[in-house]
Amino acid sequence: MALNGLLDIQISVPNPQELFEFWLQHGMNATADGVLGTPDRPVQMNLAEAPYRHLSSMHLSCENESDIAAIAKRLTDAGVTSTFDSTTLRCVDPIFGHAIVIDVGSPHPLTPTQSRAFNGPGQQNRIDTRADAVLHTESPIVRRIGHVVLGTPHLVEATDFYLNVLGYRVSDQIMKGFATFMRVESDHHNLMIQPGPTSYLNHYAVEVDDIDAVGLAGTSALKDERVSSIIGVGRHNLGANVFWYLRDPSGNMFEFFSDMDQIIDEKGWDRDHCRLDWEGEDGPAGFSVWGPKDPPEEFFAPSDIPAIVAGRQASGLK
Ligand SMILES: [Fe+2]
């Protein structure tokens, strides 16, 4: 194994202070000005200023120094310039244009979720009190940034870069290989590359404790009139995570999620579960097991795409 963690991301928007303050009110902590963290991980999302919204940095970890050398060689072979020493590698994504930083290390372990007590037929786990979710008064704590999804018209090039050059591992592919779920951790996906009208950040995903936390977090976020719901609540097929997608005050789609498939036995997953030919809108390749069946048009083609195209052109990006 080489890559082993998504450490943090940087998102650039025209008004980063607005987004910073939003997340302070909805489950994240201020580590420094423009730096958001969680109780376990002080740095999860950096916010910077730019004329248009986009992912501007992806910070990964890898197991050891030989991984850095191997990735650097693959970058050179692919014609991508990088700088590196024994513990850190830096390059620029050749399709999207964001910075990529890879450090030897690993993500800080997460404190396990304290399970809520659920009642069921023949199971009285919560007696003589109301449910924890009912008694909840604050926005749930955010646990970490779990993944990002990127849309692009340059699918083959982008997918090849992440799988074969950087070394992400494929978990599933749909749409005849056009959309790829890939991971660097045990999560079913830390990154997905899918079709898009331009190269852009489709969404960033914020992990919370459980299905109640997804519902509570989304409900709390919607009290901010700048936030809108896009689709949710439901449970995805591939990855199996509970989801609720919303639009943040800066126009980025984000996802509150919980309960994603975890892949520890990689050979077993490849042998028994991974498929590169999922098709169709029903069954395992469909958007949801339960909940809304089909995402709206804005899920794939947000209304601010022209501004992103103009911003990329002004920055010399294709
Ligand atoms: Fe997601």
Short mmCIF file of C-alpha atoms and ligand atoms in Angstrom, two decimals:
data_model
loop_
_atom_site.label_atom_id
_atom_site.label_comp_id
_atom_site.label_asym_id
_atom_site.label_seq_id
_atom_site.Cartn_x
_atom_site.Cartn_y
_atom_site.Cartn_z
CA MET A 1 0.00 0.00 0.00
CA ALA A 2 1.25 3.46 -0.78
CA LEU A 3 -1.25 6.26 -0.26
CA ASN A 4 -3.02 5.82 3.06
CA GLY A 5 -4.90 9.00 3.89
CA LEU A 6 -6.83 12.08 2.84
CA LEU A 7 -5.45 14.54 5.39
CA ASP A 8 -7.19 17.76 4.42
CA ILE A 9 -8.37 19.88 1.52
CA GLN A 10 -8.28 23.54 0.57
CA ILE A 11 -11.27 25.16 -1.07
CA SER A 12 -11.04 28.59 -2.65
CA VAL A 13 -14.10 30.80 -2.92
CA PRO A 14 -14.77 34.53 -3.47
CA ASN A 15 -15.78 35.03 0.20
CA PRO A 16 -13.92 32.52 2.40
CA GLN A 17 -14.87 34.31 5.63
CA GLU A 18 -18.54 33.63 4.93
CA LEU A 19 -17.89 29.90 4.52
CA PHE A 20 -15.57 29.85 7.54
CA GLU A 21 -18.24 31.33 9.78
CA PHE A 22 -20.87 28.96 8.39
CA TRP A 23 -18.86 25.89 9.37
CA LEU A 24 -18.07 27.31 12.80
CA GLN A 25 -21.81 27.36 13.38
CA HIS A 26 -22.33 23.88 11.96
CA GLY A 27 -19.96 21.51 13.70
CA MET A 28 -16.38 22.48 12.84
CA ASN A 29 -13.73 24.26 14.95
CA ALA A 30 -11.45 27.18 14.14
CA THR A 31 -7.82 26.06 14.31
CA ALA A 32 -6.50 29.29 12.81
CA ASP A 33 -7.89 32.03 10.62
CA GLY A 34 -9.33 30.22 7.59
CA VAL A 35 -8.43 26.77 8.94
CA LEU A 36 -11.25 24.48 10.04
CA GLY A 37 -10.83 21.31 12.04
CA THR A 38 -12.64 18.73 14.10
CA PRO A 39 -12.06 17.45 17.65
CA ASP A 40 -9.83 14.62 16.35
CA ARG A 41 -8.24 16.44 13.41
CA PRO A 42 -7.34 20.12 13.81
CA VAL A 43 -6.84 20.68 10.08
CA GLN A 44 -9.51 19.36 7.72
CA MET A 45 -10.49 22.26 5.49
CA ASN A 46 -8.47 25.36 4.59
CA LEU A 47 -10.32 28.22 3.00
CA ALA A 48 -8.70 30.67 0.59
CA GLU A 49 -9.90 33.53 -1.58
CA ALA A 50 -10.26 33.21 -5.36
CA PRO A 51 -12.53 34.72 -8.04
CA TYR A 52 -14.40 31.41 -8.52
CA ARG A 53 -15.09 28.43 -6.29
CA HIS A 54 -12.84 25.42 -6.70
CA LEU A 55 -10.80 22.78 -4.93
CA SER A 56 -7.34 24.33 -4.63
CA SER A 57 -5.40 21.69 -2.71
CA MET A 58 -5.61 18.01 -1.82
CA HIS A 59 -3.32 16.89 1.02
CA LEU A 60 -2.63 13.16 1.18
CA SER A 61 -0.44 10.86 3.24
CA CYS A 62 1.58 7.80 2.29
CA GLU A 63 3.19 5.07 4.33
CA ASN A 64 6.90 5.62 3.87
CA GLU A 65 9.74 7.35 2.07
CA SER A 66 9.89 4.75 -0.71
CA ASP A 67 6.28 5.63 -1.58
CA ILE A 68 7.34 9.26 -2.17
CA ALA A 69 10.10 8.12 -4.52
CA ALA A 70 7.78 5.73 -6.37
CA ILE A 71 5.08 8.36 -6.86
CA ALA A 72 7.68 10.91 -7.98
CA LYS A 73 8.95 8.47 -10.61
CA ARG A 74 5.45 7.76 -11.90
CA LEU A 75 4.79 11.52 -12.11
CA THR A 76 7.98 12.02 -14.11
CA ASP A 77 7.05 9.16 -16.43
CA ALA A 78 3.62 10.78 -16.93
CA GLY A 79 5.23 14.14 -17.75
CA VAL A 80 4.07 15.84 -14.54
CA THR A 81 6.62 18.01 -12.74
CA SER A 82 7.02 17.44 -9.01
CA THR A 83 9.30 18.58 -6.21
CA PHE A 84 10.06 16.29 -3.32
CA ASP A 85 12.36 15.39 -0.48
CA SER A 86 12.33 12.22 1.57
CA THR A 87 9.05 13.01 3.34
CA THR A 88 7.04 15.43 1.18
CA LEU A 89 6.05 15.56 -2.48
CA ARG A 90 4.34 18.42 -4.25
CA CYS A 91 2.83 18.61 -7.72
CA VAL A 92 -0.08 20.19 -9.54
CA ASP A 93 -2.98 18.10 -10.79
CA PRO A 94 -2.67 18.24 -14.60
CA ILE A 95 -6.43 18.20 -15.23
CA PHE A 96 -8.12 20.14 -12.43
CA GLY A 97 -5.19 22.39 -11.55
CA HIS A 98 -5.24 22.03 -7.75
CA ALA A 99 -2.11 21.51 -5.70
CA ILE A 100 -1.36 18.00 -4.47
CA VAL A 101 0.80 17.57 -1.38
CA ILE A 102 1.75 14.10 -0.14
CA ASP A 103 3.43 13.65 3.24
CA VAL A 104 4.75 10.49 4.84
CA GLY A 105 2.36 9.85 7.71
CA SER A 106 -1.24 8.87 8.32
CA PRO A 107 -4.52 10.51 9.38
CA HIS A 108 -5.01 10.97 13.12
CA PRO A 109 -7.22 8.13 14.47
CA LEU A 110 -10.85 8.99 15.05
CA THR A 111 -12.40 8.63 18.49
CA PRO A 112 -15.10 5.94 18.09
CA THR A 113 -18.67 7.14 17.90
CA GLN A 114 -20.64 6.75 21.09
CA SER A 115 -23.54 4.62 19.88
CA ARG A 116 -27.06 5.87 20.45
CA ALA A 117 -29.49 3.46 22.04
CA PHE A 118 -32.18 2.28 19.59
CA ASN A 119 -35.28 0.34 20.51
CA GLY A 120 -36.49 -2.51 18.31
CA PRO A 121 -38.98 -5.34 18.46
CA GLY A 122 -37.98 -7.37 21.49
CA GLN A 123 -35.10 -5.00 22.25
CA GLN A 124 -35.55 -2.30 24.86
CA ASN A 125 -32.21 -0.53 24.73
CA ARG A 126 -33.56 2.93 25.57
CA ILE A 127 -36.10 2.94 28.36
CA ASP A 128 -37.74 5.63 30.44
CA THR A 129 -36.17 8.46 28.46
CA ARG A 130 -36.63 10.19 25.12
CA ALA A 131 -34.34 9.43 22.16
CA ASP A 132 -30.97 11.14 22.07
CA ALA A 133 -31.86 12.71 18.71
CA VAL A 134 -34.97 14.25 20.25
CA LEU A 135 -32.99 15.73 23.12
CA HIS A 136 -30.28 17.05 20.78
CA THR A 137 -30.03 20.84 20.79
CA GLU A 138 -26.85 21.68 18.85
CA SER A 139 -25.60 20.96 15.33
CA PRO A 140 -23.81 17.57 15.38
CA ILE A 141 -20.03 17.60 15.58
CA VAL A 142 -18.29 17.10 12.24
CA ARG A 143 -15.84 14.19 12.41
CA ARG A 144 -13.73 14.76 9.31
CA ILE A 145 -13.69 15.45 5.58
CA GLY A 146 -14.16 11.97 4.07
CA HIS A 147 -14.06 12.46 0.32
CA VAL A 148 -14.40 14.79 -2.60
CA VAL A 149 -16.10 14.21 -5.93
CA LEU A 150 -14.73 15.90 -9.03
CA GLY A 151 -16.51 16.32 -12.34
CA THR A 152 -14.63 16.67 -15.62
CA PRO A 153 -14.97 16.21 -19.37
CA HIS A 154 -11.44 14.72 -19.33
CA LEU A 155 -12.45 11.46 -17.68
CA VAL A 156 -9.90 9.06 -19.09
CA GLU A 157 -6.97 11.36 -18.37
CA ALA A 158 -8.18 12.25 -14.85
CA THR A 159 -9.02 8.69 -13.85
CA ASP A 160 -5.69 7.41 -15.14
CA PHE A 161 -3.83 10.10 -13.17
CA TYR A 162 -5.41 9.21 -9.83
CA LEU A 163 -5.40 5.44 -10.25
CA ASN A 164 -2.18 4.76 -12.11
CA VAL A 165 0.05 7.75 -11.34
CA LEU A 166 -0.84 8.75 -7.77
CA GLY A 167 -1.94 5.25 -6.76
CA TYR A 168 -5.56 5.52 -5.60
CA ARG A 169 -7.27 2.09 -5.49
CA VAL A 170 -10.47 1.46 -7.44
CA SER A 171 -13.52 0.33 -5.44
CA ASP A 172 -16.24 0.36 -8.12
CA GLN A 173 -16.88 1.84 -11.53
CA ILE A 174 -20.20 2.75 -13.13
CA MET A 175 -21.29 4.09 -16.52
CA LYS A 176 -18.94 1.79 -18.46
CA GLY A 177 -15.97 2.99 -16.48
CA PHE A 178 -16.72 6.69 -16.86
CA ALA A 179 -17.33 7.25 -13.16
CA THR A 180 -14.90 5.75 -10.71
CA PHE A 181 -15.09 5.39 -6.93
CA MET A 182 -11.57 5.22 -5.55
CA ARG A 183 -9.92 5.21 -2.14
CA VAL A 184 -6.70 5.77 -0.27
CA GLU A 185 -8.14 4.76 3.11
CA SER A 186 -10.53 1.98 4.13
CA ASP A 187 -13.52 4.12 3.07
CA HIS A 188 -15.21 2.83 -0.07
CA HIS A 189 -14.33 6.18 -1.62
CA ASN A 190 -12.16 9.13 -0.74
CA LEU A 191 -12.45 10.39 -4.32
CA MET A 192 -14.83 9.94 -7.19
CA ILE A 193 -14.20 11.13 -10.73
CA GLN A 194 -17.35 11.54 -12.80
CA PRO A 195 -18.46 13.28 -15.99
CA GLY A 196 -18.89 17.05 -15.82
CA PRO A 197 -19.36 20.03 -18.15
CA THR A 198 -15.99 21.41 -17.01
CA SER A 199 -13.37 20.34 -14.46
CA TYR A 200 -14.87 21.35 -11.14
CA LEU A 201 -15.55 20.39 -7.52
CA ASN A 202 -18.84 18.50 -7.54
CA HIS A 203 -18.95 18.14 -3.74
CA TYR A 204 -16.98 17.70 -0.56
CA ALA A 205 -18.21 15.23 2.03
CA VAL A 206 -18.38 15.80 5.75
CA GLU A 207 -18.66 12.74 7.97
CA VAL A 208 -20.93 12.80 11.01
CA ASP A 209 -21.66 10.04 13.51
CA ASP A 210 -24.76 8.29 12.24
CA ILE A 211 -28.05 8.59 10.38
CA ASP A 212 -29.55 10.78 13.10
CA ALA A 213 -26.54 13.09 12.87
CA VAL A 214 -26.99 13.34 9.09
CA GLY A 215 -30.62 14.36 9.60
CA LEU A 216 -29.88 16.72 12.44
CA ALA A 217 -26.92 18.34 10.68
CA GLY A 218 -28.86 18.92 7.47
CA THR A 219 -31.85 20.29 9.35
CA SER A 220 -29.59 22.65 11.30
CA ALA A 221 -27.76 23.83 8.16
CA LEU A 222 -31.07 24.64 6.46
CA LYS A 223 -31.84 27.20 9.16
CA ASP A 224 -29.30 29.35 7.31
CA GLU A 225 -31.26 30.92 4.47
CA ARG A 226 -28.17 30.86 2.21
CA VAL A 227 -28.19 27.05 2.35
CA SER A 228 -30.42 24.89 0.17
CA SER A 229 -31.11 21.16 0.08
CA ILE A 230 -30.22 19.41 -3.17
CA ILE A 231 -31.09 15.78 -2.46
CA GLY A 232 -31.49 13.60 0.61
CA VAL A 233 -31.87 11.95 2.98
CA GLY A 234 -31.16 8.52 1.47
CA ARG A 235 -28.73 5.64 1.41
CA HIS A 236 -26.44 5.16 -1.57
CA ASN A 237 -25.96 1.79 -3.21
CA LEU A 238 -22.23 1.88 -3.97
CA GLY A 239 -20.44 2.87 -0.77
CA ALA A 240 -23.70 2.33 1.14
CA ASN A 241 -23.39 5.66 2.96
CA VAL A 242 -26.36 7.60 4.25
CA PHE A 243 -26.37 10.96 2.44
CA TRP A 244 -27.84 14.44 2.44
CA TYR A 245 -26.51 16.88 -0.16
CA LEU A 246 -26.85 20.61 0.37
CA ARG A 247 -25.45 23.83 -1.14
CA ASP A 248 -23.18 25.86 1.16
CA PRO A 249 -23.18 29.69 1.34
CA SER A 250 -20.35 29.82 -1.23
CA GLY A 251 -22.24 27.74 -3.77
CA ASN A 252 -20.40 24.45 -3.23
CA MET A 253 -22.41 21.27 -2.93
CA PHE A 254 -21.46 19.35 0.20
CA GLU A 255 -22.65 16.09 1.69
CA PHE A 256 -23.32 15.09 5.26
CA PHE A 257 -22.67 11.35 5.32
CA SER A 258 -22.35 8.41 7.69
CA ASP A 259 -21.97 4.62 7.67
CA MET A 260 -19.85 4.13 4.55
CA ASP A 261 -18.59 0.66 3.55
CA GLN A 262 -15.11 0.00 4.96
CA ILE A 263 -12.60 -2.05 2.97
CA ILE A 264 -9.87 -3.74 4.99
CA ASP A 265 -9.40 -6.98 3.05
CA GLU A 266 -8.46 -5.40 -0.26
CA LYS A 267 -7.99 -8.65 -2.16
CA GLY A 268 -11.32 -9.91 -0.82
CA TRP A 269 -13.08 -6.74 -1.95
CA ASP A 270 -11.52 -6.99 -5.40
CA ARG A 271 -12.52 -10.65 -5.66
CA ASP A 272 -16.04 -10.55 -4.17
CA HIS A 273 -17.43 -7.04 -4.55
CA CYS A 274 -15.56 -4.65 -6.85
CA ARG A 275 -17.06 -4.39 -10.31
CA LEU A 276 -15.89 -2.18 -13.13
CA ASP A 277 -19.03 -2.65 -15.21
CA TRP A 278 -21.94 -1.51 -13.04
CA GLU A 279 -24.75 -0.29 -15.29
CA GLY A 280 -28.34 0.87 -15.14
CA GLU A 281 -30.26 3.17 -12.85
CA ASP A 282 -31.81 0.38 -10.78
CA GLY A 283 -30.07 -2.14 -8.59
CA PRO A 284 -26.56 -1.72 -7.24
CA ALA A 285 -25.55 0.96 -9.75
CA GLY A 286 -28.53 3.16 -8.87
CA PHE A 287 -28.24 6.39 -6.89
CA SER A 288 -30.02 5.18 -3.78
CA VAL A 289 -31.30 2.08 -2.01
CA TRP A 290 -33.93 4.17 -0.28
CA GLY A 291 -34.72 7.86 -0.37
CA PRO A 292 -34.83 10.04 -3.50
CA LYS A 293 -34.18 7.94 -6.59
CA ASP A 294 -32.71 10.41 -9.06
CA PRO A 295 -30.62 13.51 -8.35
CA PRO A 296 -31.78 16.79 -9.88
CA GLU A 297 -29.98 18.39 -12.82
CA GLU A 298 -28.07 20.76 -10.52
CA PHE A 299 -26.41 17.74 -8.91
CA PHE A 300 -24.34 17.25 -12.07
CA ALA A 301 -24.50 20.70 -13.69
CA PRO A 302 -24.70 23.47 -11.08
CA SER A 303 -25.91 26.85 -12.30
CA ASP A 304 -22.55 28.53 -11.67
CA ILE A 305 -20.65 26.36 -14.17
CA PRO A 306 -20.23 29.36 -16.57
CA ALA A 307 -18.47 31.30 -13.78
CA ILE A 308 -16.20 28.32 -13.11
CA VAL A 309 -15.41 27.99 -16.83
CA ALA A 310 -14.56 31.69 -17.00
CA GLY A 311 -12.43 31.45 -13.86
CA ARG A 312 -10.51 28.48 -15.17
CA GLN A 313 -9.92 30.17 -18.53
CA ALA A 314 -8.62 33.28 -16.78
CA SER A 315 -6.23 31.04 -14.84
CA GLY A 316 -5.00 29.34 -18.00
CA LEU A 317 -6.71 26.00 -17.19
CA LYS A 318 -8.49 23.96 -19.84
FE FE B 1 -20.28 11.88 -1.71
#
